[in-house]
Coordinates of C-alpha atoms in Angstrom, one line a residue:
Chain A
M6 CA 25.6 -32.0 210.1
K7 CA 29.4 -32.2 210.6
E8 CA 31.0 -29.9 208.1
T9 CA 33.9 -32.3 207.5
V10 CA 31.5 -34.9 206.1
K11 CA 29.7 -32.3 204.0
Y12 CA 32.9 -30.9 202.5
S13 CA 34.3 -34.4 201.8
I14 CA 31.6 -36.4 200.1
L15 CA 29.8 -33.7 198.1
P16 CA 32.8 -32.2 196.3
Q17 CA 34.0 -35.8 195.6
A18 CA 30.7 -36.5 193.8
E19 CA 31.1 -33.4 191.7
S20 CA 34.7 -34.1 190.9
F21 CA 34.0 -37.7 189.9
L22 CA 31.4 -36.6 187.4
K23 CA 33.4 -33.8 186.0
D24 CA 37.0 -35.0 186.1
Y25 CA 36.7 -38.8 185.8
L26 CA 33.6 -39.3 183.7
D27 CA 34.0 -36.1 181.8
I28 CA 30.4 -35.0 182.3
P29 CA 30.0 -31.2 182.6
I30 CA 27.9 -29.9 185.5
S31 CA 25.5 -27.1 184.7
K32 CA 24.1 -26.3 188.1
I33 CA 24.3 -27.6 191.7
E34 CA 21.6 -26.9 194.3
E35 CA 22.4 -27.6 197.9
S36 CA 19.7 -28.1 200.5
Y37 CA 19.7 -28.9 204.2
C38 CA 16.9 -30.1 206.5
D39 CA 17.0 -31.1 210.1
D40 CA 13.2 -31.5 210.3
E41 CA 11.0 -34.0 208.6
F42 CA 12.2 -34.6 205.0
I43 CA 10.9 -36.5 202.1
L44 CA 13.6 -37.8 199.9
N45 CA 12.2 -38.3 196.4
L46 CA 14.0 -41.1 194.7
K47 CA 14.8 -41.1 191.0
D48 CA 14.9 -43.9 188.4
Y49 CA 18.0 -45.6 189.8
N50 CA 18.9 -45.4 193.5
S51 CA 21.5 -46.9 195.9
T52 CA 22.4 -46.5 199.5
L53 CA 25.5 -47.1 201.5
R54 CA 26.3 -47.0 205.3
V55 CA 29.6 -45.9 206.9
D56 CA 29.8 -47.0 210.6
G57 CA 32.5 -46.4 213.1
D58 CA 33.0 -45.3 216.7
S59 CA 30.8 -42.1 217.1
L60 CA 30.3 -42.0 213.3
H61 CA 27.2 -43.3 211.5
I62 CA 26.2 -41.9 208.2
V63 CA 24.0 -43.1 205.4
V64 CA 24.5 -41.9 201.8
I65 CA 21.8 -42.2 199.1
V66 CA 22.5 -41.6 195.4
C67 CA 19.7 -41.1 192.9
F68 CA 20.1 -40.9 189.1
E69 CA 17.8 -40.1 186.2
T70 CA 18.0 -42.7 183.4
P71 CA 19.7 -40.5 180.8
L72 CA 22.4 -39.5 183.2
I73 CA 23.2 -43.0 184.4
D74 CA 23.2 -44.1 180.8
I75 CA 26.0 -41.7 180.0
V76 CA 27.8 -42.6 183.3
V77 CA 27.9 -46.2 182.2
K78 CA 29.1 -45.4 178.7
N79 CA 31.8 -43.0 179.9
F80 CA 32.9 -45.4 182.7
M81 CA 33.4 -48.2 180.3
S82 CA 34.4 -46.1 177.3
I83 CA 31.7 -47.6 175.2
S84 CA 29.2 -45.9 172.8
E85 CA 26.2 -48.3 173.1
I86 CA 24.7 -50.6 175.7
D87 CA 22.8 -53.7 174.7
E88 CA 19.1 -53.2 175.5
D89 CA 18.9 -56.4 177.6
E90 CA 21.8 -55.4 179.8
K91 CA 20.8 -51.8 180.5
E92 CA 18.9 -52.5 183.8
E93 CA 21.7 -54.5 185.3
L94 CA 24.4 -52.1 184.3
Y95 CA 22.5 -49.0 185.4
L96 CA 21.7 -50.5 188.8
D97 CA 25.2 -51.7 189.3
A98 CA 26.7 -48.4 188.2
T99 CA 24.6 -46.5 190.7
G100 CA 26.1 -48.5 193.5
E101 CA 29.7 -48.5 192.1
V102 CA 29.6 -44.7 191.6
M103 CA 28.6 -44.2 195.2
N104 CA 31.1 -46.7 196.4
I105 CA 33.9 -44.7 194.7
I106 CA 32.6 -41.3 195.8
V107 CA 32.2 -42.3 199.5
G108 CA 35.3 -44.5 199.5
L109 CA 37.6 -41.7 198.2
S110 CA 36.0 -39.2 200.6
N111 CA 36.5 -41.4 203.7
P112 CA 40.1 -40.4 204.6
K113 CA 39.1 -36.8 204.6
Y114 CA 36.6 -37.1 207.5
I115 CA 37.3 -40.4 209.2
K116 CA 39.9 -40.6 211.9
K117 CA 42.0 -43.8 212.1
E118 CA 40.9 -44.4 215.7
Q119 CA 37.2 -44.4 214.6
N120 CA 37.6 -47.9 213.2
A121 CA 35.1 -47.1 210.5
I122 CA 33.7 -49.7 208.1
M123 CA 32.2 -48.8 204.8
N124 CA 29.5 -51.3 203.9
T125 CA 28.7 -52.5 200.4
P126 CA 26.2 -50.4 198.4
K127 CA 22.6 -51.7 198.4
K128 CA 20.2 -51.1 195.5
I129 CA 16.9 -49.4 196.4
I130 CA 14.1 -50.9 194.3
G131 CA 10.4 -50.6 194.4
I132 CA 9.9 -47.4 196.5
R133 CA 9.5 -43.8 195.3
D134 CA 10.4 -41.9 198.4
I135 CA 11.9 -42.1 201.9
K136 CA 10.7 -40.2 204.9
I137 CA 13.5 -39.0 207.2
K138 CA 12.6 -37.7 210.7
K139 CA 14.4 -36.2 213.7
P140 CA 17.0 -36.7 215.1
Y141 CA 18.4 -37.2 211.6
S142 CA 19.4 -34.4 209.3
V143 CA 19.8 -34.5 205.5
L144 CA 22.2 -32.6 203.4
Q145 CA 21.5 -32.9 199.7
D146 CA 23.3 -31.8 196.5
N147 CA 21.1 -31.8 193.4
I148 CA 23.5 -31.9 190.4
Y149 CA 22.2 -30.9 187.0
T150 CA 23.9 -31.9 183.7
E151 CA 22.9 -31.7 180.1
F152 CA 22.1 -35.4 180.2
G153 CA 19.9 -35.4 183.3
N154 CA 20.0 -35.0 187.0
M155 CA 21.3 -36.8 190.1
N156 CA 21.3 -36.1 193.7
I157 CA 23.4 -37.3 196.6
S158 CA 22.1 -37.1 200.1
I159 CA 24.0 -37.5 203.4
I160 CA 21.9 -38.6 206.3
Q161 CA 23.4 -38.2 209.8
N162 CA 22.3 -38.1 213.4
K163 CA 22.4 -34.4 214.4
Chain B
M23 CA 49.6 -64.3 181.2
V24 CA 46.3 -64.7 183.0
A25 CA 44.7 -62.3 185.5
L26 CA 41.9 -63.2 187.8
I27 CA 39.4 -60.4 188.7
A28 CA 37.2 -60.5 191.8
D29 CA 34.7 -57.7 192.0
D30 CA 30.9 -57.6 192.6
S31 CA 30.5 -54.7 190.2
I32 CA 29.9 -55.8 186.6
N33 CA 30.8 -52.3 185.4
F34 CA 34.2 -52.6 187.2
R35 CA 34.8 -56.1 185.9
R36 CA 34.2 -55.1 182.4
K37 CA 36.3 -51.9 182.6
I38 CA 39.3 -53.7 184.1
T39 CA 38.9 -56.6 181.7
S40 CA 39.0 -54.2 178.8
L41 CA 42.1 -52.5 180.1
L42 CA 43.9 -55.8 180.8
H43 CA 43.0 -57.1 177.3
D44 CA 44.5 -54.0 175.8
L45 CA 47.7 -54.7 177.8
G46 CA 47.7 -58.3 176.4
Y47 CA 46.4 -60.3 179.4
E48 CA 43.8 -63.0 179.4
V49 CA 41.2 -62.4 182.1
L50 CA 39.1 -64.6 184.3
Q51 CA 36.2 -62.8 186.0
T52 CA 34.6 -63.7 189.3
K53 CA 32.0 -61.7 191.3
D54 CA 32.8 -62.6 194.9
G55 CA 35.5 -63.9 197.2
R56 CA 34.3 -67.5 197.2
E57 CA 34.3 -67.7 193.4
A58 CA 37.7 -66.1 193.3
I59 CA 39.1 -68.8 195.7
D60 CA 37.6 -71.6 193.6
T61 CA 38.8 -70.2 190.4
Y62 CA 42.3 -69.5 191.8
S63 CA 42.6 -73.2 193.0
E64 CA 41.5 -74.5 189.6
K65 CA 43.2 -72.2 187.2
R66 CA 46.2 -70.8 189.1
P67 CA 46.3 -67.4 187.3
D68 CA 49.5 -65.3 187.2
F69 CA 48.0 -62.6 189.4
V70 CA 44.7 -61.5 191.1
V71 CA 43.0 -58.1 191.2
M72 CA 40.7 -58.3 194.3
D73 CA 38.1 -55.9 195.4
I74 CA 37.9 -55.5 199.2
N75 CA 34.3 -54.5 199.7
M76 CA 32.3 -57.4 198.4
P77 CA 29.1 -59.0 199.8
D78 CA 29.1 -62.6 201.0
M79 CA 32.9 -62.9 201.4
D80 CA 35.1 -59.8 201.5
G81 CA 38.4 -59.4 199.7
I82 CA 40.6 -59.6 202.7
T83 CA 39.1 -63.0 203.7
A84 CA 39.4 -64.3 200.2
L85 CA 43.0 -63.0 200.1
Q86 CA 43.8 -65.0 203.3
H87 CA 42.4 -68.2 201.7
I88 CA 44.3 -67.6 198.4
I89 CA 47.6 -67.1 200.3
K90 CA 46.9 -70.4 202.2
I91 CA 46.5 -72.2 198.8
D92 CA 49.5 -70.5 197.3
A93 CA 51.9 -68.5 199.5
D94 CA 53.5 -67.0 196.4
A95 CA 50.1 -65.7 195.0
K96 CA 50.4 -62.2 193.6
V97 CA 47.4 -60.2 194.7
I98 CA 46.6 -56.6 193.9
I99 CA 43.9 -55.1 196.1
A100 CA 41.4 -52.9 194.3
T101 CA 39.2 -50.6 196.3
A102 CA 37.6 -47.2 196.5
Q103 CA 38.4 -47.1 200.2
G104 CA 41.3 -44.8 200.9
L105 CA 41.1 -45.8 204.6
Q106 CA 44.6 -46.4 206.0
N107 CA 43.4 -49.3 208.2
T108 CA 42.0 -51.2 205.2
V109 CA 45.2 -50.8 203.2
I110 CA 47.4 -51.9 206.1
E111 CA 45.1 -54.9 206.7
A112 CA 45.4 -55.9 203.0
F113 CA 49.2 -55.7 203.1
K114 CA 49.4 -57.6 206.4
N115 CA 47.5 -60.4 204.8
G116 CA 49.7 -60.8 201.7
A117 CA 48.6 -58.2 199.1
L118 CA 51.6 -56.9 197.1
A119 CA 50.0 -53.8 195.6
Y120 CA 47.1 -51.5 196.0
L121 CA 44.9 -50.1 193.3
L122 CA 42.7 -47.1 194.1
K123 CA 39.5 -46.8 192.2
P124 CA 38.5 -45.3 189.9
I125 CA 41.0 -47.3 187.8
T126 CA 42.9 -46.1 184.8
E127 CA 45.4 -47.9 182.5
E128 CA 48.3 -46.1 184.2
K129 CA 47.2 -47.3 187.6
I130 CA 46.8 -50.9 186.6
K131 CA 50.1 -50.9 184.8
H132 CA 51.8 -49.5 187.8
A133 CA 50.2 -52.1 190.2
I134 CA 51.3 -55.0 187.9
E135 CA 54.8 -53.6 187.8
T136 CA 54.8 -53.4 191.6
I137 CA 53.9 -57.0 192.1
Y138 CA 56.5 -58.3 189.8
D139 CA 59.2 -55.9 191.2
K140 CA 58.5 -57.3 194.7
N141 CA 59.0 -60.8 193.5
K142 CA 62.4 -60.2 191.9

């Protein structure tokens, strides 16, 4: 796992939660695996690819419902969400949060000459886990808050 | 004054709509580049806030079409991508200002001031 990727995306995720959304973080657990890895998804999940010359990473963000609920409320500065809109807003926010985190991290690890493209986030629906095998490695931050948990995983060819 | 928003994220559209309403603007919302082009042609808003990274038709392509329709169109590019190449591409194609997500009222006010300063 290239350290520059690790130290760009994961701190950006923490900063976005704390500084922009005003959600205090109570604990962060980091894990790394370069062998077979089962990524357990949560209630709302999205993935995004960044591709460039000699650069291919996949990022997956997973949220528990109570946390994505407060993310949406704080993002839009609202106190309530209509029941019939929750599903759409939660799914959309999962992708948009990742879009912002990865997008803001890009200049820190992508060189201009790599001609990198950040793809649009894709919602992950209908599956509970993803099996990741060699030669890919996974670096994951599990972020705990008083509202619930999220994790962000960076998957990269070793 | 009327602003046209093009962004595939409903959360972003609502957030920026709320900020623009607070600043006294009317807002037209579209969720992709094609809708933005159609709405621009029909309504001729005063300025556009266009996301770059959208499915179906991206913001740069939509920006090119809008500039063909109206060479004086005032377009602010809104994106989370801090990539230098992306920003340069947007300005080469006629964008007048750049809005880095996540947005705040200060950022949108500054971007609007920039597009009107450039047209003086």
